[in-house]
Coordinates of N, CA, C and O in Angstrom, one line a residue:
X21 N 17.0 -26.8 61.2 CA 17.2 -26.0 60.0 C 17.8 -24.7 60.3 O 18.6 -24.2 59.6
X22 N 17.4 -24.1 61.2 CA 17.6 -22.7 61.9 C 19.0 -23.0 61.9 O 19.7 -22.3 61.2
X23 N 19.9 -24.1 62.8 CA 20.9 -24.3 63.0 C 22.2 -24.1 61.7 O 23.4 -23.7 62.0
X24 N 21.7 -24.3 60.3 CA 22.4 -24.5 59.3 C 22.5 -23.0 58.7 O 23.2 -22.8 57.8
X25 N 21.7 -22.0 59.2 CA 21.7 -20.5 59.0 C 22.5 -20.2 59.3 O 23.3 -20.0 58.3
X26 N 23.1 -19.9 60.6 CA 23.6 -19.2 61.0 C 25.0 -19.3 60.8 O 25.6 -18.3 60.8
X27 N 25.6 -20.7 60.5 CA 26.9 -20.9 59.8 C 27.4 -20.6 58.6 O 28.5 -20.3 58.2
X28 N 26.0 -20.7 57.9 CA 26.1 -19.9 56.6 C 26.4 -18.5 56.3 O 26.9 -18.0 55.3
X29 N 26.0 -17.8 57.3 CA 25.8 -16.4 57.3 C 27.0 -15.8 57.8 O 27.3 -14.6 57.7
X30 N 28.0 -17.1 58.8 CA 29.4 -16.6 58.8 C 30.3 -16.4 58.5 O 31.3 -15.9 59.0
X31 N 29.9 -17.2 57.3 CA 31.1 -17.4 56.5 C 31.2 -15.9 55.6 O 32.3 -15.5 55.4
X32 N 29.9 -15.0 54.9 CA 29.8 -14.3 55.0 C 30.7 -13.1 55.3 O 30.7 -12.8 56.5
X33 N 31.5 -12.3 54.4 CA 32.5 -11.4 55.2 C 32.2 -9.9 54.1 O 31.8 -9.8 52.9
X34 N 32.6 -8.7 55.3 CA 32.6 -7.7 54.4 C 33.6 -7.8 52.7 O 34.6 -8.5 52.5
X35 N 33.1 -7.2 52.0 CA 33.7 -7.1 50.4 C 35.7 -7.1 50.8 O 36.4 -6.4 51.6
X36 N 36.0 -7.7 50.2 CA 37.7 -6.7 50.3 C 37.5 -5.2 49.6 O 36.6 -4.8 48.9
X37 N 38.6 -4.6 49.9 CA 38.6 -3.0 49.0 C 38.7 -3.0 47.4 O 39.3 -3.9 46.9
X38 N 38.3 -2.0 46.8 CA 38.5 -2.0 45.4 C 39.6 -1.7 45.1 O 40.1 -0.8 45.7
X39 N 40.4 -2.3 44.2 CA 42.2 -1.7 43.5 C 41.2 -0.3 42.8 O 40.1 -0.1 42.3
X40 N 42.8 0.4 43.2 CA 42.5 1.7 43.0 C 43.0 1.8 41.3 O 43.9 1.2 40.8
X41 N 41.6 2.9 40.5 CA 41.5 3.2 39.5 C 42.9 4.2 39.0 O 43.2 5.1 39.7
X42 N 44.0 3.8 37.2 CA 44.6 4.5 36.8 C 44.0 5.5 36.7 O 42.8 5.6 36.7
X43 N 44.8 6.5 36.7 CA 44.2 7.8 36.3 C 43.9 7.9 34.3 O 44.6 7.2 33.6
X44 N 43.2 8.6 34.0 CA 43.0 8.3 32.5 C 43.8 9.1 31.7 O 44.1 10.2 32.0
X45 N 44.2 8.5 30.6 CA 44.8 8.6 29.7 C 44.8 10.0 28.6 O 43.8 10.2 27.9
X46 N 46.0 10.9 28.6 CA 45.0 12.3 27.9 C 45.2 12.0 26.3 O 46.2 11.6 25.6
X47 N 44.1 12.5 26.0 CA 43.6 13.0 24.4 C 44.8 12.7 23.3 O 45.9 13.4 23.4
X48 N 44.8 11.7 22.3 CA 45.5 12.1 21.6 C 45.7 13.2 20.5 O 44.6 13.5 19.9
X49 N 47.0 13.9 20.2 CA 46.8 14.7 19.4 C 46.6 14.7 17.8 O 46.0 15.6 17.2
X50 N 47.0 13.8 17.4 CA 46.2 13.2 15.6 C 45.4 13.5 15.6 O 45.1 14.0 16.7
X51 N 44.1 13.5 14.6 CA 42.9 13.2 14.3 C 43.4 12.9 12.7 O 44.2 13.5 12.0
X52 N 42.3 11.7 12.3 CA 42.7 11.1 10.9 C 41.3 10.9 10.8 O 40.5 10.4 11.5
X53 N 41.1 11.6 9.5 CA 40.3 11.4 8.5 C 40.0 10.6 7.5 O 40.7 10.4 6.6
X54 N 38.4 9.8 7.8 CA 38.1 8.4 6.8 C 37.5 9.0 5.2 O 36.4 9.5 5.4
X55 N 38.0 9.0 3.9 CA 37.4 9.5 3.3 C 37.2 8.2 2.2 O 36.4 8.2 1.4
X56 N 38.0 7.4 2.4 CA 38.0 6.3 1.8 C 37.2 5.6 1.6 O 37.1 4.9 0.6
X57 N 36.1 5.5 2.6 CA 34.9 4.5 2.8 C 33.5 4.6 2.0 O 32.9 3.6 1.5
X58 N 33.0 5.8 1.9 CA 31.6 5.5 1.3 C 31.6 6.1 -0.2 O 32.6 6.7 -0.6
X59 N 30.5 6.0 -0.9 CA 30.1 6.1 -1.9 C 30.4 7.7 -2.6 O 30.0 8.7 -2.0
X60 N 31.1 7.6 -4.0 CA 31.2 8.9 -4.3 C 30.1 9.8 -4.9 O 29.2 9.1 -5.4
X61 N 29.8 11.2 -5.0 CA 29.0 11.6 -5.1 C 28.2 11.2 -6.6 O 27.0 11.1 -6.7
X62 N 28.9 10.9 -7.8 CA 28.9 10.5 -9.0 C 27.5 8.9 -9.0 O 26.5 8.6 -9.8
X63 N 27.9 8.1 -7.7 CA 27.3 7.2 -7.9 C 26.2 7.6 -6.9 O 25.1 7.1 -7.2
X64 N 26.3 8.5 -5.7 CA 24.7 8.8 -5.6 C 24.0 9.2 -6.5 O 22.8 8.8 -6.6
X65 N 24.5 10.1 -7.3 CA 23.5 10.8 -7.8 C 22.7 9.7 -9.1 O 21.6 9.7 -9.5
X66 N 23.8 8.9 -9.5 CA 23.0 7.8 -10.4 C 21.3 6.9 -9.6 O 20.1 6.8 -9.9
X67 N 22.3 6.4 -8.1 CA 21.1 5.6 -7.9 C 20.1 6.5 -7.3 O 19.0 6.0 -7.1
X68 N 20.4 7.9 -7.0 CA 19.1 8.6 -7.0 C 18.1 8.5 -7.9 O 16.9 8.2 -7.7
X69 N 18.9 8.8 -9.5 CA 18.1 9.5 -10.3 C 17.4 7.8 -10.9 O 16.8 7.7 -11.9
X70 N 17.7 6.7 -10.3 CA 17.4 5.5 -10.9 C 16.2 5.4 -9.9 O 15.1 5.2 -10.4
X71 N 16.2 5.6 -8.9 CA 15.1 5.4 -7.9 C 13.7 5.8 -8.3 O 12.6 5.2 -8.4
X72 N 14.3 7.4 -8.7 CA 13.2 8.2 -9.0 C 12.2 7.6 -10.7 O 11.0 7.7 -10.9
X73 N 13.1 7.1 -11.5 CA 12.9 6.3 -12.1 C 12.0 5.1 -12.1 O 11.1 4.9 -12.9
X74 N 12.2 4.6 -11.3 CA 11.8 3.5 -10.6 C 10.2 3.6 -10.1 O 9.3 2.8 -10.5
X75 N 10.2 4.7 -9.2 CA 9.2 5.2 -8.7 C 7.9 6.3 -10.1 O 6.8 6.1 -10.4
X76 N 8.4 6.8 -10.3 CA 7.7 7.4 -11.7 C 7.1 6.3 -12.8 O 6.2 6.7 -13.6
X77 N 7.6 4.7 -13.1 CA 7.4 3.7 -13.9 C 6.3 3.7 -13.3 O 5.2 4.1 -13.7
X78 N 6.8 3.0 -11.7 CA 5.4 2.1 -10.9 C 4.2 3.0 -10.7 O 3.3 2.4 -10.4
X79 N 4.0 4.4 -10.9 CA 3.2 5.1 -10.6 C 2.5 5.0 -12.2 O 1.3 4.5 -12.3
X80 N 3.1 5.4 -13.3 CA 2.5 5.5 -14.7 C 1.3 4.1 -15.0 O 0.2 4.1 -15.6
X81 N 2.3 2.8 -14.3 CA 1.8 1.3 -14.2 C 0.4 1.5 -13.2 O -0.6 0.9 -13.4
X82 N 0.6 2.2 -12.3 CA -0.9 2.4 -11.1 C -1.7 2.9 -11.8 O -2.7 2.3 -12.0
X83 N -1.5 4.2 -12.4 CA -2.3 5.4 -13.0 C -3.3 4.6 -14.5 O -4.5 4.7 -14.7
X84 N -2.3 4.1 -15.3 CA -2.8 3.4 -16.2 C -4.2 2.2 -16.1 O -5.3 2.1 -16.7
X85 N -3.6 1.4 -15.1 CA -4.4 0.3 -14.6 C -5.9 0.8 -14.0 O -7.0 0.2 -14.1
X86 N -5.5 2.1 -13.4 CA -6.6 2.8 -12.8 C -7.8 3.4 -13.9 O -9.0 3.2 -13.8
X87 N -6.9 4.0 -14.8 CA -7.8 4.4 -15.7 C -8.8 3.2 -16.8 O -9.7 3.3 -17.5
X88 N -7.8 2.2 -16.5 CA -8.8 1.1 -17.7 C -9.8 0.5 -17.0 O -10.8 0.1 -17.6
X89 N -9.5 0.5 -15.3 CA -11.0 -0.5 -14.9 C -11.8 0.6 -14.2 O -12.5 0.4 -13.3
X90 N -11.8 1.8 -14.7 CA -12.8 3.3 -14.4 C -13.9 2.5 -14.6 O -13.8 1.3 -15.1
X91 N -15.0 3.2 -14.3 CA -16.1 3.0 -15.1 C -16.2 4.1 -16.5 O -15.6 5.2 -16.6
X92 N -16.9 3.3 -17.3 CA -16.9 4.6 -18.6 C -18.2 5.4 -18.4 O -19.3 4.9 -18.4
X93 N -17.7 6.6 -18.3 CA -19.0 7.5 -18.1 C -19.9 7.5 -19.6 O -19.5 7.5 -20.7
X94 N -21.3 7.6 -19.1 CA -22.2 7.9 -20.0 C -21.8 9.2 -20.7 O -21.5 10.2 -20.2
X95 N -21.9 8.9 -22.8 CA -22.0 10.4 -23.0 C -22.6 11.1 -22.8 O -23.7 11.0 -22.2
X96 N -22.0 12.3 -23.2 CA -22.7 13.4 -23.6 C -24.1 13.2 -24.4 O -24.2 12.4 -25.4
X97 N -25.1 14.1 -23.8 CA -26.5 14.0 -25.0 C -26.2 15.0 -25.7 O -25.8 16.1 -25.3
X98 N -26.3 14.5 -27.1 CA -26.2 15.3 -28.3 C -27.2 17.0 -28.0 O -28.2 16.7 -27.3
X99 N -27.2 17.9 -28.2 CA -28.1 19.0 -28.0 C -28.9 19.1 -29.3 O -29.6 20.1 -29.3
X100 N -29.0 18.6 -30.2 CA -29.7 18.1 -31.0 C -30.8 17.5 -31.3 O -31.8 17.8 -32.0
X101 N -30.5 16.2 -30.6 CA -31.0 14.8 -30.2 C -32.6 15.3 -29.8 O -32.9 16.4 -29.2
X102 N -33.3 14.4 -30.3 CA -34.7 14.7 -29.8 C -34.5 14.5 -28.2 O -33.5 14.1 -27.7
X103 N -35.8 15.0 -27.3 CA -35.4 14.4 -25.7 C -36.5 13.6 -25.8 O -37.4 13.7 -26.6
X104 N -36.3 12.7 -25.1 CA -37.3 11.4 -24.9 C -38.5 11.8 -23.7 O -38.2 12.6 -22.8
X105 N -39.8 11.2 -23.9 CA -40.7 11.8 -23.2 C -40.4 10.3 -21.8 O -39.9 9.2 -21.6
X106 N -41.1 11.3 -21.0 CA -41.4 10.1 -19.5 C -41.4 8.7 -19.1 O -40.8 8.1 -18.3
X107 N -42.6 8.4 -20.2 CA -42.7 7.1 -20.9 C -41.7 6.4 -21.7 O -41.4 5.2 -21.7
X108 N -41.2 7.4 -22.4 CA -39.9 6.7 -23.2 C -39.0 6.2 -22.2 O -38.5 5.1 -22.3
X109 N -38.9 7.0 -21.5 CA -37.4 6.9 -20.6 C -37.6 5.7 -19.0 O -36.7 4.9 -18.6
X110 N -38.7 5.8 -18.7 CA -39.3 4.6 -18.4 C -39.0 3.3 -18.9 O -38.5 2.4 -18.3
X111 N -39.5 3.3 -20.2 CA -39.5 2.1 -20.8 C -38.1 1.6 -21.2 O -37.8 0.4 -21.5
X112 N -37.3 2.8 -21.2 CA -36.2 2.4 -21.5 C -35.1 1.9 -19.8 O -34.1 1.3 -19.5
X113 N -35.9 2.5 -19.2 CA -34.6 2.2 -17.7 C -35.5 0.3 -17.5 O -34.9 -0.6 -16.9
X114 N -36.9 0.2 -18.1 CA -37.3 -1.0 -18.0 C -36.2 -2.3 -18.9 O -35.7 -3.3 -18.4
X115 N -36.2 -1.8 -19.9 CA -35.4 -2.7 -20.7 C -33.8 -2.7 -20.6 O -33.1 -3.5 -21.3
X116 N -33.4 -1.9 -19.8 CA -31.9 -2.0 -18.9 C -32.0 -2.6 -18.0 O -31.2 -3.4 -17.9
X117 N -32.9 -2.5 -17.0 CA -33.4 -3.8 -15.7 C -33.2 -4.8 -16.0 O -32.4 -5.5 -15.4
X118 N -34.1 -5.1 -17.2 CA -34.5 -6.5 -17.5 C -33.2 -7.4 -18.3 O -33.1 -8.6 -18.1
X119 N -32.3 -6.6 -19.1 CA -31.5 -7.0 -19.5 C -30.2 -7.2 -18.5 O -29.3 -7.9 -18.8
X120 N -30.2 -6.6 -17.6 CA -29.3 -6.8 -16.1 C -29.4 -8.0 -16.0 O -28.5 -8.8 -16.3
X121 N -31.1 -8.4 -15.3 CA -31.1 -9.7 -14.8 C -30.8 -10.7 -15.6 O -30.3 -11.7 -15.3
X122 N -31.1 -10.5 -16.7 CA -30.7 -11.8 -17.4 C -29.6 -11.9 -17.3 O -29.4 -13.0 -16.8
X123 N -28.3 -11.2 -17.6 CA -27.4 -11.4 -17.8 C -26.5 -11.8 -16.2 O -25.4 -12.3 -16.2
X124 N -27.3 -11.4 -15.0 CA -27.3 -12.3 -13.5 C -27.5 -13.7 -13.6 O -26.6 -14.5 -13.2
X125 N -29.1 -14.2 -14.2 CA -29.3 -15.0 -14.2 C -28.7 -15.9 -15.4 O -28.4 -17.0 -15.0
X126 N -28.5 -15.9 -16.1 CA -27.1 -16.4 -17.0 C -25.5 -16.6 -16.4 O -24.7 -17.5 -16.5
X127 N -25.5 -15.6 -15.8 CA -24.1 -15.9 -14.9 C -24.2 -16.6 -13.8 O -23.1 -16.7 -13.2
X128 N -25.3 -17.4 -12.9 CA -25.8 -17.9 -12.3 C -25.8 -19.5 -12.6 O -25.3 -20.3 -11.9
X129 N -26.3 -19.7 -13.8 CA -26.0 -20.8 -14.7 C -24.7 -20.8 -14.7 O -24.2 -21.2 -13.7
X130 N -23.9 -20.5 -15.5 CA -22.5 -20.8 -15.8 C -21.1 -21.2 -14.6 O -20.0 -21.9 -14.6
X131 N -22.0 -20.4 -13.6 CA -21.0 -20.9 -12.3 C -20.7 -22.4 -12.2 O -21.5 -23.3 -12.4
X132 N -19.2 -22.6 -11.7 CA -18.4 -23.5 -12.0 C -18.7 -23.8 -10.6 O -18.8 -23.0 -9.7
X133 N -18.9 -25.4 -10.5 CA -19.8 -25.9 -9.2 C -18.7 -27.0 -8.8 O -18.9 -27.7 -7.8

């Protein structure tokens, strides 16, 4: 195996020289201007003001949606209104409990199985 090295390796020869590089080419003197190509100012300023458009809709559409599934705050107590005593108010956070669960336990029932 050793034997098949060494012929290989003589075949092997330094690089030839590199062809010598032209010298470079100087600067032309023109310069030409592309004005032909993009978009006139008339039509940015459309799809700007369409964008902004665009964006002000989707936001009114967020804002809206936001405000309908708020929770609705409790009113105002009348300053009028009699105040309810301890017991009242008791009895009353009782019969909002109680009416919760049922309306759990009703929706419990109804689930689609």
């Amino acid at each position: 195996m050793l034997a098949l090295v060494a012929p290989a390796r003589a075949q092997i020869g330094p690089l030839p020289p590199a062809a010598p590089q032209p010298p470079p080419a100087p600067p032309s003197q023109s310069v030409k201007t592309d004005n032909g190509g993009g978009l006139s100012s008339n039509v940015e300023l459309i799809i700007v003001v369409a964008a902004g458009l665009l964006i002000a809709g989707i936001a009114f559409v967020i804002v809206r949606d936001a405000r309908r599934s708020a929770p609705v705050p409790e009113r105002k107590r009348d300053p009028d209104a009699p105040k309810l005593s301890a017991r009242e108010r008791e009895r009353a956070q009782r019969q909002r409990r109680e009416k919760a669960k049922a309306a759990r336990r009703q929706r419990k029932r109804n689930r689609r199985r």
